[in-house]
């Protein structure tokens, strides 16, 4: 018996990364799920207690809806920065009882963020109940300030946080028209996802593009006919945005045209630098799309690159806008080619670590410098990853085999996983 054991080949060693990956893909226990639910409920409860209308930013749109319901012009308030179609959604909120709105607004905001993360991990075929899914969302909420700020503000950016990964998930499964409808509704609420139109053009999905453009235009045209002074969007709101807002908004604007002049760069040169950076980001996104390797990373990387490029140049751009793009990249962390494998990706988050102080940047009016450092760092790291030429033979166009899916459930050996079917 001892001789037989001696000549028996030893089991191969499992690499630590493979063991960690397998552990993360196993189902999360009840304690993890309960902890995540408690944290999300606590964040929503805090906003409901602190803000009567579900967050400071949500209060602006509710007031605009109330003004319209009473026969006034929503664009009389320059801080209502949305398309006329958004007035319909604002009015729907304004009609809710104050006690219900106070609770419903933060609950919906938290739900949209959680739903966006769920769509992002399902895009990469990660099981919805895996430890990676639960711990990933828990980490975003607890250790990344922009997610908490978005929840506290009740900003409609949360709609884009949910809509973008949902649209990419539908596109990955071949349902491009449905993806275009999701993007169109999101733009009608808040035009944050307009840069993703370039992705539809790159993919030559003209029907989806038509849905994305026609939905907000038709809703805006309909709303403009039943509101006073719809032209205020062009005469007051757009000039207000092009000038960078007011003294309340400018200190928090992390776009390059807003930050570089605060460092002594002439405004015209700052605009040129920002436009050049955004154009370079679009080119890198195009190169990433043309690489045409199989798998969902192509969609996620291209969309995230377009969103980061737009944040570099658009005014205003706030740190919670990053919540639209970053979870898409983090959801693919188990993929060997993910940008999250670069240490520089994580270094870009250092300025936003809660409780980490920088000399001369602790004042709230100087926070935009830290936000710009993170935005620029992420954009550069992703741009390099998108622009690089892949090594090895070119990838065959088509869908990857199911065995390569990172969402394969190793703990189920008797039946095949059908939850990630396209």
PDB file of C-alpha atoms in Angstrom, residues 55 62 79 91 119 134 145 147 168 180 192 230 233 239 241 253 256 270 283 311 337 354 357 375 389 391 395:
ATOM      1  CA  UNK A  55     -32.176  64.031  -1.343  1.00  0.00           C
ATOM      2  CA  UNK A  62     -39.622  67.794  -7.433  1.00  0.00           C
ATOM      3  CA  UNK A  79     -30.818  74.323 -11.816  1.00  0.00           C
ATOM      4  CA  UNK A  91     -44.376  65.842 -12.079  1.00  0.00           C
ATOM      5  CA  UNK A 119     -27.035  43.708 -14.483  1.00  0.00           C
ATOM      6  CA  UNK A 134     -22.718  40.381  -2.733  1.00  0.00           C
ATOM      7  CA  UNK A 145     -17.517  57.683  -1.588  1.00  0.00           C
ATOM      8  CA  UNK A 147     -21.855  55.690  -4.362  1.00  0.00           C
ATOM      9  CA  UNK A 168     -25.441  46.295 -22.461  1.00  0.00           C
ATOM     10  CA  UNK A 180     -32.050  51.228 -27.545  1.00  0.00           C
ATOM     11  CA  UNK A 192     -26.226  61.476 -19.150  1.00  0.00           C
ATOM     12  CA  UNK A 230     -40.365  75.456 -23.142  1.00  0.00           C
ATOM     13  CA  UNK A 233     -34.235  75.142 -22.024  1.00  0.00           C
ATOM     14  CA  UNK A 239     -26.211  78.931 -21.488  1.00  0.00           C
ATOM     15  CA  UNK A 241     -24.518  74.843 -18.402  1.00  0.00           C
ATOM     16  CA  UNK A 253     -17.263  70.304 -11.109  1.00  0.00           C
ATOM     17  CA  UNK A 256     -11.082  69.500 -17.138  1.00  0.00           C
ATOM     18  CA  UNK A 270      -8.339  74.284 -20.885  1.00  0.00           C
ATOM     19  CA  UNK A 283     -10.563  56.950 -30.590  1.00  0.00           C
ATOM     20  CA  UNK A 311     -16.896  63.378 -18.271  1.00  0.00           C
ATOM     21  CA  UNK A 337      -8.070  40.508 -19.421  1.00  0.00           C
ATOM     22  CA  UNK A 354     -13.097  57.776   2.733  1.00  0.00           C
ATOM     23  CA  UNK A 357      -6.792  63.382   3.787  1.00  0.00           C
ATOM     24  CA  UNK A 375     -11.482  60.596 -13.315  1.00  0.00           C
ATOM     25  CA  UNK A 389      -2.776  45.649 -29.568  1.00  0.00           C
ATOM     26  CA  UNK A 391      -0.908  39.618 -28.186  1.00  0.00           C
ATOM     27  CA  UNK A 395      -9.773  36.469 -31.707  1.00  0.00           C
TER      28      UNK A 395
END
